[in-house]
Amino acid sequence: MAGQEGSPADRPARVTGDEARRIKREDLGIPGRSKHEKRAAVPVKGRTKAAGTRERTYRFRFHPSPGQADQLVRTFGACRWVYNRGLDLRREGWERHRVSIGYAETCRALTGWRRAEETSWLREVSSTVLQQSLRHLDGAFKRFSREGITDAGWGALLRRLAYKAEWYGRTLVVVDPRYPSTRICSRCQSVEGPTDLSVRVWTCASCGATHDRDGNAAVNLREEGLRLYRLVVGADPGERVAPPLIRAVDLATYGQAV
Ligand SMILES: [Zn+2]
């Protein structure tokens, strides 16, 4: 991209109007307006307690059947994919074409992804749930300037996950932010994947395995998470009590002990 179109400073601040609509349709592949025409993301409202009321909490444990567990994994995977794909689209729109992509447009793009044959697996997950991912993405864009978006958005997500893990008696493992999950080959462990995040599929130069960027990263993150978990909790069940949160950045002291 660099050199081809000049530095961002050479380009107009923002492309709008008919030209922006053409870029979105032809270059970014966002389907035209239909039922999402006037849709804007409605922020998720916090509940306000009426005066004099007391909050009461209940705790349940969900034991999913194998079929339900399968559906959950599929749903989380699809949410992550849609969030990342929406993020790519919004970034690409701005960095390459100087057009702003809003929530409604990412929803229309989602409709297109669900229709496309190669991403037809998205149809197995409720579109409402997937739109929720795009809403979170939109919130992250609105709250923070371009530079801190991903970090800040994930920071809020991490706090929620940590809270939920504690609530359900589970452990959330946060790997080191520098852990190169997208660059490690999940088959042979060599660190040769592309640094360019726009590359979605790559082939490992060492073992020849072809990887989907996000799928490969997910496998690596699971392995790294399990490694850190065993480091803290021990390899045998019941050896040590699992804490609700394990953060790689806090583990320097543990590292010595194991
Ligand atoms: Zn490899």
PDB file of C-alpha atoms and ligand atoms in Angstrom:
ATOM      1  CA  MET A   1       0.000   0.000   0.000  1.00  0.00           C
ATOM      2  CA  ALA A   2       2.776   2.447   0.954  1.00  0.00           C
ATOM      3  CA  GLY A   3       4.227   4.218  -2.039  1.00  0.00           C
ATOM      4  CA  GLN A   4       1.233   3.309  -4.125  1.00  0.00           C
ATOM      5  CA  GLU A   5      -1.105   5.910  -2.798  1.00  0.00           C
ATOM      6  CA  GLY A   6       1.255   8.256  -0.961  1.00  0.00           C
ATOM      7  CA  SER A   7       1.308   8.871   2.759  1.00  0.00           C
ATOM      8  CA  PRO A   8      -1.998   9.403   4.561  1.00  0.00           C
ATOM      9  CA  ALA A   9      -1.070  13.063   4.945  1.00  0.00           C
ATOM     10  CA  ASP A  10      -1.204  13.496   1.154  1.00  0.00           C
ATOM     11  CA  ARG A  11      -4.758  12.241   0.972  1.00  0.00           C
ATOM     12  CA  PRO A  12      -7.889  14.229   1.738  1.00  0.00           C
ATOM     13  CA  ALA A  13      -8.992  14.238   5.367  1.00  0.00           C
ATOM     14  CA  ARG A  14     -12.183  12.370   4.724  1.00  0.00           C
ATOM     15  CA  VAL A  15     -14.049  11.152   1.671  1.00  0.00           C
ATOM     16  CA  THR A  16     -17.823  11.646   1.840  1.00  0.00           C
ATOM     17  CA  GLY A  17     -20.916  11.694  -0.360  1.00  0.00           C
ATOM     18  CA  ASP A  18     -21.258   9.747  -3.597  1.00  0.00           C
ATOM     19  CA  GLU A  19     -17.549   8.927  -3.785  1.00  0.00           C
ATOM     20  CA  ALA A  20     -17.607   7.429  -0.277  1.00  0.00           C
ATOM     21  CA  ARG A  21     -20.712   5.408  -1.166  1.00  0.00           C
ATOM     22  CA  ARG A  22     -19.018   4.106  -4.303  1.00  0.00           C
ATOM     23  CA  ILE A  23     -15.868   3.068  -2.354  1.00  0.00           C
ATOM     24  CA  LYS A  24     -17.941   1.281   0.273  1.00  0.00           C
ATOM     25  CA  ARG A  25     -19.914  -0.589  -2.361  1.00  0.00           C
ATOM     26  CA  GLU A  26     -17.208  -1.367  -4.912  1.00  0.00           C
ATOM     27  CA  ASP A  27     -13.923  -1.472  -2.972  1.00  0.00           C
ATOM     28  CA  LEU A  28     -15.082  -2.644   0.432  1.00  0.00           C
ATOM     29  CA  GLY A  29     -17.929  -4.876  -0.724  1.00  0.00           C
ATOM     30  CA  ILE A  30     -20.542  -3.528   1.677  1.00  0.00           C
ATOM     31  CA  PRO A  31     -24.023  -4.360   0.333  1.00  0.00           C
ATOM     32  CA  GLY A  32     -26.323  -1.419  -0.428  1.00  0.00           C
ATOM     33  CA  ARG A  33     -28.838  -0.072   2.037  1.00  0.00           C
ATOM     34  CA  SER A  34     -32.000  -1.968   2.661  1.00  0.00           C
ATOM     35  CA  LYS A  35     -33.651  -2.659   5.968  1.00  0.00           C
ATOM     36  CA  HIS A  36     -30.696  -1.354   7.984  1.00  0.00           C
ATOM     37  CA  GLU A  37     -31.105   2.062   6.417  1.00  0.00           C
ATOM     38  CA  LYS A  38     -31.738   4.159   9.486  1.00  0.00           C
ATOM     39  CA  ARG A  39     -30.274   1.861  12.048  1.00  0.00           C
ATOM     40  CA  ALA A  40     -27.922   3.346  14.598  1.00  0.00           C
ATOM     41  CA  ALA A  41     -26.245   1.437  17.390  1.00  0.00           C
ATOM     42  CA  VAL A  42     -28.205   1.845  20.591  1.00  0.00           C
ATOM     43  CA  PRO A  43     -25.824   1.926  23.545  1.00  0.00           C
ATOM     44  CA  VAL A  44     -26.447  -0.791  26.088  1.00  0.00           C
ATOM     45  CA  LYS A  45     -28.006   0.943  29.087  1.00  0.00           C
ATOM     46  CA  GLY A  46     -26.947   0.186  32.610  1.00  0.00           C
ATOM     47  CA  ARG A  47     -29.754  -0.592  35.012  1.00  0.00           C
ATOM     48  CA  THR A  48     -30.659   2.061  37.529  1.00  0.00           C
ATOM     49  CA  LYS A  49     -31.831   0.898  40.893  1.00  0.00           C
ATOM     50  CA  ALA A  50     -35.007   2.419  42.245  1.00  0.00           C
ATOM     51  CA  ALA A  51     -34.585   4.040  45.658  1.00  0.00           C
ATOM     52  CA  GLY A  52     -34.974   1.657  48.539  1.00  0.00           C
ATOM     53  CA  THR A  53     -34.523  -1.513  46.502  1.00  0.00           C
ATOM     54  CA  ARG A  54     -31.902  -4.086  47.317  1.00  0.00           C
ATOM     55  CA  GLU A  55     -30.056  -6.035  44.769  1.00  0.00           C
ATOM     56  CA  ARG A  56     -30.201  -9.754  45.097  1.00  0.00           C
ATOM     57  CA  THR A  57     -27.977 -12.088  43.183  1.00  0.00           C
ATOM     58  CA  TYR A  58     -28.369 -15.720  42.336  1.00  0.00           C
ATOM     59  CA  ARG A  59     -25.727 -18.098  41.294  1.00  0.00           C
ATOM     60  CA  PHE A  60     -26.256 -20.979  38.891  1.00  0.00           C
ATOM     61  CA  ARG A  61     -23.877 -23.341  37.331  1.00  0.00           C
ATOM     62  CA  PHE A  62     -24.448 -24.156  33.702  1.00  0.00           C
ATOM     63  CA  HIS A  63     -23.538 -27.680  32.706  1.00  0.00           C
ATOM     64  CA  PRO A  64     -23.718 -27.708  28.936  1.00  0.00           C
ATOM     65  CA  SER A  65     -24.355 -30.953  27.118  1.00  0.00           C
ATOM     66  CA  PRO A  66     -21.778 -31.820  24.433  1.00  0.00           C
ATOM     67  CA  GLY A  67     -24.130 -30.389  21.816  1.00  0.00           C
ATOM     68  CA  GLN A  68     -24.589 -27.141  23.747  1.00  0.00           C
ATOM     69  CA  ALA A  69     -20.847 -26.853  24.411  1.00  0.00           C
ATOM     70  CA  ASP A  70     -20.277 -27.236  20.702  1.00  0.00           C
ATOM     71  CA  GLN A  71     -22.780 -24.495  19.944  1.00  0.00           C
ATOM     72  CA  LEU A  72     -21.150 -22.198  22.526  1.00  0.00           C
ATOM     73  CA  VAL A  73     -17.690 -22.672  21.056  1.00  0.00           C
ATOM     74  CA  ARG A  74     -19.112 -21.969  17.611  1.00  0.00           C
ATOM     75  CA  THR A  75     -20.877 -18.847  18.861  1.00  0.00           C
ATOM     76  CA  PHE A  76     -17.767 -17.443  20.599  1.00  0.00           C
ATOM     77  CA  GLY A  77     -15.657 -18.213  17.542  1.00  0.00           C
ATOM     78  CA  ALA A  78     -18.135 -16.499  15.233  1.00  0.00           C
ATOM     79  CA  CYS A  79     -18.332 -13.433  17.531  1.00  0.00           C
ATOM     80  CA  ARG A  80     -14.552 -13.099  17.550  1.00  0.00           C
ATOM     81  CA  TRP A  81     -14.424 -13.518  13.793  1.00  0.00           C
ATOM     82  CA  VAL A  82     -17.122 -10.905  13.195  1.00  0.00           C
ATOM     83  CA  TYR A  83     -15.510  -8.440  15.634  1.00  0.00           C
ATOM     84  CA  ASN A  84     -12.115  -8.804  13.930  1.00  0.00           C
ATOM     85  CA  ARG A  85     -13.573  -8.687  10.442  1.00  0.00           C
ATOM     86  CA  GLY A  86     -15.596  -5.584  11.331  1.00  0.00           C
ATOM     87  CA  LEU A  87     -12.450  -4.017  12.793  1.00  0.00           C
ATOM     88  CA  ASP A  88     -10.494  -4.832   9.614  1.00  0.00           C
ATOM     89  CA  LEU A  89     -13.247  -3.329   7.479  1.00  0.00           C
ATOM     90  CA  ARG A  90     -13.409  -0.104   9.462  1.00  0.00           C
ATOM     91  CA  ARG A  91      -9.626   0.196   9.517  1.00  0.00           C
ATOM     92  CA  GLU A  92      -9.271  -0.569   5.837  1.00  0.00           C
ATOM     93  CA  GLY A  93     -12.008   1.907   4.978  1.00  0.00           C
ATOM     94  CA  TRP A  94     -10.180   4.644   6.848  1.00  0.00           C
ATOM     95  CA  GLU A  95      -6.542   3.795   6.197  1.00  0.00           C
ATOM     96  CA  ARG A  96      -6.839   3.026   2.503  1.00  0.00           C
ATOM     97  CA  HIS A  97      -9.809   5.059   1.371  1.00  0.00           C
ATOM     98  CA  ARG A  98     -10.437   7.688   4.040  1.00  0.00           C
ATOM     99  CA  VAL A  99     -14.088   6.716   4.425  1.00  0.00           C
ATOM    100  CA  SER A 100     -15.722   6.205   7.822  1.00  0.00           C
ATOM    101  CA  ILE A 101     -17.579   2.946   8.213  1.00  0.00           C
ATOM    102  CA  GLY A 102     -20.368   3.034  10.779  1.00  0.00           C
ATOM    103  CA  TYR A 103     -22.281   0.401  12.716  1.00  0.00           C
ATOM    104  CA  ALA A 104     -25.097   0.143  10.135  1.00  0.00           C
ATOM    105  CA  GLU A 105     -22.579  -0.535   7.389  1.00  0.00           C
ATOM    106  CA  THR A 106     -20.841  -3.273   9.350  1.00  0.00           C
ATOM    107  CA  CYS A 107     -24.295  -4.832   9.853  1.00  0.00           C
ATOM    108  CA  ARG A 108     -24.866  -4.784   6.112  1.00  0.00           C
ATOM    109  CA  ALA A 109     -21.412  -6.290   5.587  1.00  0.00           C
ATOM    110  CA  LEU A 110     -22.373  -9.011   8.078  1.00  0.00           C
ATOM    111  CA  THR A 111     -25.449  -9.789   5.981  1.00  0.00           C
ATOM    112  CA  GLY A 112     -23.118 -10.206   3.007  1.00  0.00           C
ATOM    113  CA  TRP A 113     -20.730 -12.486   4.949  1.00  0.00           C
ATOM    114  CA  ARG A 114     -23.632 -14.664   6.050  1.00  0.00           C
ATOM    115  CA  ARG A 115     -24.783 -14.997   2.452  1.00  0.00           C
ATOM    116  CA  ALA A 116     -21.316 -15.752   1.068  1.00  0.00           C
ATOM    117  CA  GLU A 117     -20.598 -19.432   0.558  1.00  0.00           C
ATOM    118  CA  GLU A 118     -17.111 -19.408   2.137  1.00  0.00           C
ATOM    119  CA  THR A 119     -18.422 -17.882   5.363  1.00  0.00           C
ATOM    120  CA  SER A 120     -21.797 -19.621   5.363  1.00  0.00           C
ATOM    121  CA  TRP A 121     -20.967 -21.122   8.802  1.00  0.00           C
ATOM    122  CA  LEU A 122     -21.921 -17.716  10.213  1.00  0.00           C
ATOM    123  CA  ARG A 123     -25.539 -18.671   9.480  1.00  0.00           C
ATOM    124  CA  GLU A 124     -25.362 -21.247  12.272  1.00  0.00           C
ATOM    125  CA  VAL A 125     -25.084 -18.455  14.841  1.00  0.00           C
ATOM    126  CA  SER A 126     -27.879 -16.012  15.678  1.00  0.00           C
ATOM    127  CA  SER A 127     -27.485 -12.732  13.784  1.00  0.00           C
ATOM    128  CA  THR A 128     -28.580 -10.821  16.888  1.00  0.00           C
ATOM    129  CA  VAL A 129     -25.585 -12.164  18.790  1.00  0.00           C
ATOM    130  CA  LEU A 130     -23.236 -11.295  15.928  1.00  0.00           C
ATOM    131  CA  GLN A 131     -24.678  -7.793  15.645  1.00  0.00           C
ATOM    132  CA  GLN A 132     -23.965  -7.424  19.349  1.00  0.00           C
ATOM    133  CA  SER A 133     -20.249  -7.968  18.551  1.00  0.00           C
ATOM    134  CA  LEU A 134     -20.453  -5.186  15.974  1.00  0.00           C
ATOM    135  CA  ARG A 135     -22.168  -2.976  18.553  1.00  0.00           C
ATOM    136  CA  HIS A 136     -19.299  -3.552  20.982  1.00  0.00           C
ATOM    137  CA  LEU A 137     -16.886  -2.700  18.189  1.00  0.00           C
ATOM    138  CA  ASP A 138     -18.823   0.475  17.450  1.00  0.00           C
ATOM    139  CA  GLY A 139     -18.722   1.426  21.128  1.00  0.00           C
ATOM    140  CA  ALA A 140     -14.959   0.943  21.152  1.00  0.00           C
ATOM    141  CA  PHE A 141     -14.648   3.210  18.106  1.00  0.00           C
ATOM    142  CA  LYS A 142     -16.847   5.898  19.554  1.00  0.00           C
ATOM    143  CA  ARG A 143     -15.182   6.042  22.940  1.00  0.00           C
ATOM    144  CA  PHE A 144     -11.582   6.097  21.866  1.00  0.00           C
ATOM    145  CA  SER A 145      -9.386   7.654  19.206  1.00  0.00           C
ATOM    146  CA  ARG A 146      -8.064   5.511  16.523  1.00  0.00           C
ATOM    147  CA  GLU A 147      -4.917   4.842  18.323  1.00  0.00           C
ATOM    148  CA  GLY A 148      -6.127   3.250  21.497  1.00  0.00           C
ATOM    149  CA  ILE A 149      -9.191   1.493  20.131  1.00  0.00           C
ATOM    150  CA  THR A 150      -8.181  -2.102  20.258  1.00  0.00           C
ATOM    151  CA  ASP A 151      -6.423  -1.893  23.613  1.00  0.00           C
ATOM    152  CA  ALA A 152      -9.200   0.074  25.252  1.00  0.00           C
ATOM    153  CA  GLY A 153     -11.963  -2.080  23.771  1.00  0.00           C
ATOM    154  CA  TRP A 154     -10.281  -5.269  24.885  1.00  0.00           C
ATOM    155  CA  GLY A 155      -9.517  -3.741  28.289  1.00  0.00           C
ATOM    156  CA  ALA A 156     -13.236  -3.296  28.938  1.00  0.00           C
ATOM    157  CA  LEU A 157     -13.932  -6.775  27.629  1.00  0.00           C
ATOM    158  CA  LEU A 158     -11.248  -8.263  29.898  1.00  0.00           C
ATOM    159  CA  ARG A 159     -12.759  -6.645  32.977  1.00  0.00           C
ATOM    160  CA  ARG A 160     -16.137  -8.154  32.140  1.00  0.00           C
ATOM    161  CA  LEU A 161     -14.623 -11.563  31.469  1.00  0.00           C
ATOM    162  CA  ALA A 162     -12.665 -11.478  34.744  1.00  0.00           C
ATOM    163  CA  TYR A 163     -15.862 -10.638  36.592  1.00  0.00           C
ATOM    164  CA  LYS A 164     -17.755 -13.449  34.908  1.00  0.00           C
ATOM    165  CA  ALA A 165     -14.976 -15.973  35.472  1.00  0.00           C
ATOM    166  CA  GLU A 166     -15.047 -15.202  39.180  1.00  0.00           C
ATOM    167  CA  TRP A 167     -18.818 -15.386  39.227  1.00  0.00           C
ATOM    168  CA  TYR A 168     -18.890 -18.812  37.631  1.00  0.00           C
ATOM    169  CA  GLY A 169     -15.974 -20.167  39.629  1.00  0.00           C
ATOM    170  CA  ARG A 170     -13.784 -20.356  36.541  1.00  0.00           C
ATOM    171  CA  THR A 171     -10.324 -19.054  35.770  1.00  0.00           C
ATOM    172  CA  LEU A 172      -9.554 -16.382  33.214  1.00  0.00           C
ATOM    173  CA  VAL A 173      -6.012 -16.576  31.862  1.00  0.00           C
ATOM    174  CA  VAL A 174      -4.605 -13.448  30.227  1.00  0.00           C
ATOM    175  CA  VAL A 175      -1.544 -14.184  28.133  1.00  0.00           C
ATOM    176  CA  ASP A 176       1.303 -11.712  27.716  1.00  0.00           C
ATOM    177  CA  PRO A 177       0.240  -8.938  25.283  1.00  0.00           C
ATOM    178  CA  ARG A 178       3.543  -9.494  23.470  1.00  0.00           C
ATOM    179  CA  TYR A 179       2.810 -13.192  22.943  1.00  0.00           C
ATOM    180  CA  PRO A 180       2.908 -13.493  19.126  1.00  0.00           C
ATOM    181  CA  SER A 181      -0.249 -15.616  18.736  1.00  0.00           C
ATOM    182  CA  THR A 182      -0.751 -14.678  15.094  1.00  0.00           C
ATOM    183  CA  ARG A 183       2.890 -15.337  14.130  1.00  0.00           C
ATOM    184  CA  ILE A 184       3.494 -18.744  15.736  1.00  0.00           C
ATOM    185  CA  CYS A 185       2.746 -21.765  13.564  1.00  0.00           C
ATOM    186  CA  SER A 186       0.398 -23.889  15.692  1.00  0.00           C
ATOM    187  CA  ARG A 187       1.743 -27.029  14.034  1.00  0.00           C
ATOM    188  CA  CYS A 188       5.549 -26.657  14.307  1.00  0.00           C
ATOM    189  CA  GLN A 189       5.841 -23.656  16.685  1.00  0.00           C
ATOM    190  CA  SER A 190       8.208 -21.693  14.474  1.00  0.00           C
ATOM    191  CA  VAL A 191       7.605 -17.943  14.632  1.00  0.00           C
ATOM    192  CA  GLU A 192       7.363 -17.063  10.968  1.00  0.00           C
ATOM    193  CA  GLY A 193       3.822 -15.853  10.419  1.00  0.00           C
ATOM    194  CA  PRO A 194       3.260 -12.463   8.786  1.00  0.00           C
ATOM    195  CA  THR A 195       3.330  -9.318  10.909  1.00  0.00           C
ATOM    196  CA  ASP A 196       0.892  -7.661   8.510  1.00  0.00           C
ATOM    197  CA  LEU A 197      -2.541  -8.122  10.093  1.00  0.00           C
ATOM    198  CA  SER A 198      -4.338  -7.729   6.781  1.00  0.00           C
ATOM    199  CA  VAL A 199      -3.022 -11.163   5.747  1.00  0.00           C
ATOM    200  CA  ARG A 200      -5.818 -13.603   6.657  1.00  0.00           C
ATOM    201  CA  VAL A 201      -4.330 -16.826   5.318  1.00  0.00           C
ATOM    202  CA  TRP A 202      -0.651 -17.769   5.376  1.00  0.00           C
ATOM    203  CA  THR A 203       1.589 -20.771   4.827  1.00  0.00           C
ATOM    204  CA  CYS A 204       4.326 -21.731   7.285  1.00  0.00           C
ATOM    205  CA  ALA A 205       7.751 -21.660   5.604  1.00  0.00           C
ATOM    206  CA  SER A 206       9.062 -24.348   7.998  1.00  0.00           C
ATOM    207  CA  CYS A 207       6.400 -27.066   7.856  1.00  0.00           C
ATOM    208  CA  GLY A 208       4.174 -26.017   4.951  1.00  0.00           C
ATOM    209  CA  ALA A 209       0.962 -25.853   7.009  1.00  0.00           C
ATOM    210  CA  THR A 210      -1.582 -23.326   5.719  1.00  0.00           C
ATOM    211  CA  HIS A 211      -3.310 -21.328   8.439  1.00  0.00           C
ATOM    212  CA  ASP A 212      -6.323 -19.123   8.808  1.00  0.00           C
ATOM    213  CA  ARG A 213      -4.902 -16.213  10.834  1.00  0.00           C
ATOM    214  CA  ASP A 214      -7.603 -16.201  13.514  1.00  0.00           C
ATOM    215  CA  GLY A 215      -8.005 -19.975  13.723  1.00  0.00           C
ATOM    216  CA  ASN A 216      -4.265 -20.466  14.141  1.00  0.00           C
ATOM    217  CA  ALA A 217      -4.080 -17.682  16.734  1.00  0.00           C
ATOM    218  CA  ALA A 218      -6.964 -19.261  18.674  1.00  0.00           C
ATOM    219  CA  VAL A 219      -5.131 -22.606  18.884  1.00  0.00           C
ATOM    220  CA  ASN A 220      -1.945 -20.876  20.078  1.00  0.00           C
ATOM    221  CA  LEU A 221      -3.791 -18.810  22.664  1.00  0.00           C
ATOM    222  CA  ARG A 222      -5.518 -21.882  24.076  1.00  0.00           C
ATOM    223  CA  GLU A 223      -2.184 -23.709  24.404  1.00  0.00           C
ATOM    224  CA  GLU A 224      -0.474 -20.701  25.978  1.00  0.00           C
ATOM    225  CA  GLY A 225      -3.419 -20.219  28.342  1.00  0.00           C
ATOM    226  CA  LEU A 226      -3.285 -23.861  29.431  1.00  0.00           C
ATOM    227  CA  ARG A 227       0.474 -23.654  29.913  1.00  0.00           C
ATOM    228  CA  LEU A 228       0.110 -20.627  32.216  1.00  0.00           C
ATOM    229  CA  TYR A 229      -2.777 -22.271  34.040  1.00  0.00           C
ATOM    230  CA  ARG A 230      -0.709 -25.392  34.765  1.00  0.00           C
ATOM    231  CA  LEU A 231       2.193 -23.210  35.851  1.00  0.00           C
ATOM    232  CA  VAL A 232       0.045 -21.620  38.548  1.00  0.00           C
ATOM    233  CA  VAL A 233      -2.371 -24.392  39.465  1.00  0.00           C
ATOM    234  CA  GLY A 234      -0.114 -27.394  38.964  1.00  0.00           C
ATOM    235  CA  ALA A 235      -0.471 -30.242  36.532  1.00  0.00           C
ATOM    236  CA  ASP A 236      -2.529 -32.461  38.840  1.00  0.00           C
ATOM    237  CA  PRO A 237      -6.149 -31.581  39.594  1.00  0.00           C
ATOM    238  CA  GLY A 238      -6.538 -30.263  43.124  1.00  0.00           C
ATOM    239  CA  GLU A 239      -2.827 -29.598  43.605  1.00  0.00           C
ATOM    240  CA  ARG A 240      -3.434 -25.891  44.133  1.00  0.00           C
ATOM    241  CA  VAL A 241      -6.647 -23.838  44.169  1.00  0.00           C
ATOM    242  CA  ALA A 242      -7.227 -22.099  40.834  1.00  0.00           C
ATOM    243  CA  PRO A 243      -7.531 -18.297  41.195  1.00  0.00           C
ATOM    244  CA  PRO A 244     -10.231 -16.475  39.177  1.00  0.00           C
ATOM    245  CA  LEU A 245      -7.591 -14.528  37.237  1.00  0.00           C
ATOM    246  CA  ILE A 246      -4.135 -15.464  36.007  1.00  0.00           C
ATOM    247  CA  ARG A 247      -2.195 -12.776  34.163  1.00  0.00           C
ATOM    248  CA  ALA A 248       1.035 -13.615  32.373  1.00  0.00           C
ATOM    249  CA  VAL A 249       2.449 -10.209  33.282  1.00  0.00           C
ATOM    250  CA  ASP A 250       2.163 -11.104  37.001  1.00  0.00           C
ATOM    251  CA  LEU A 251       3.863 -14.453  36.579  1.00  0.00           C
ATOM    252  CA  ALA A 252       7.519 -13.491  36.791  1.00  0.00           C
ATOM    253  CA  THR A 253       7.545 -14.720  40.403  1.00  0.00           C
ATOM    254  CA  TYR A 254       5.732 -17.960  39.618  1.00  0.00           C
ATOM    255  CA  GLY A 255       8.138 -18.629  36.765  1.00  0.00           C
ATOM    256  CA  GLN A 256      10.996 -19.070  39.237  1.00  0.00           C
ATOM    257  CA  ALA A 257       9.101 -21.555  41.339  1.00  0.00           C
ATOM    258  CA  VAL A 258       8.280 -24.002  38.564  1.00  0.00           C
TER     259      VAL A 258
HETATM  260 ZN    ZN B   1       4.928 -24.688  10.772  1.00  0.00          ZN
END
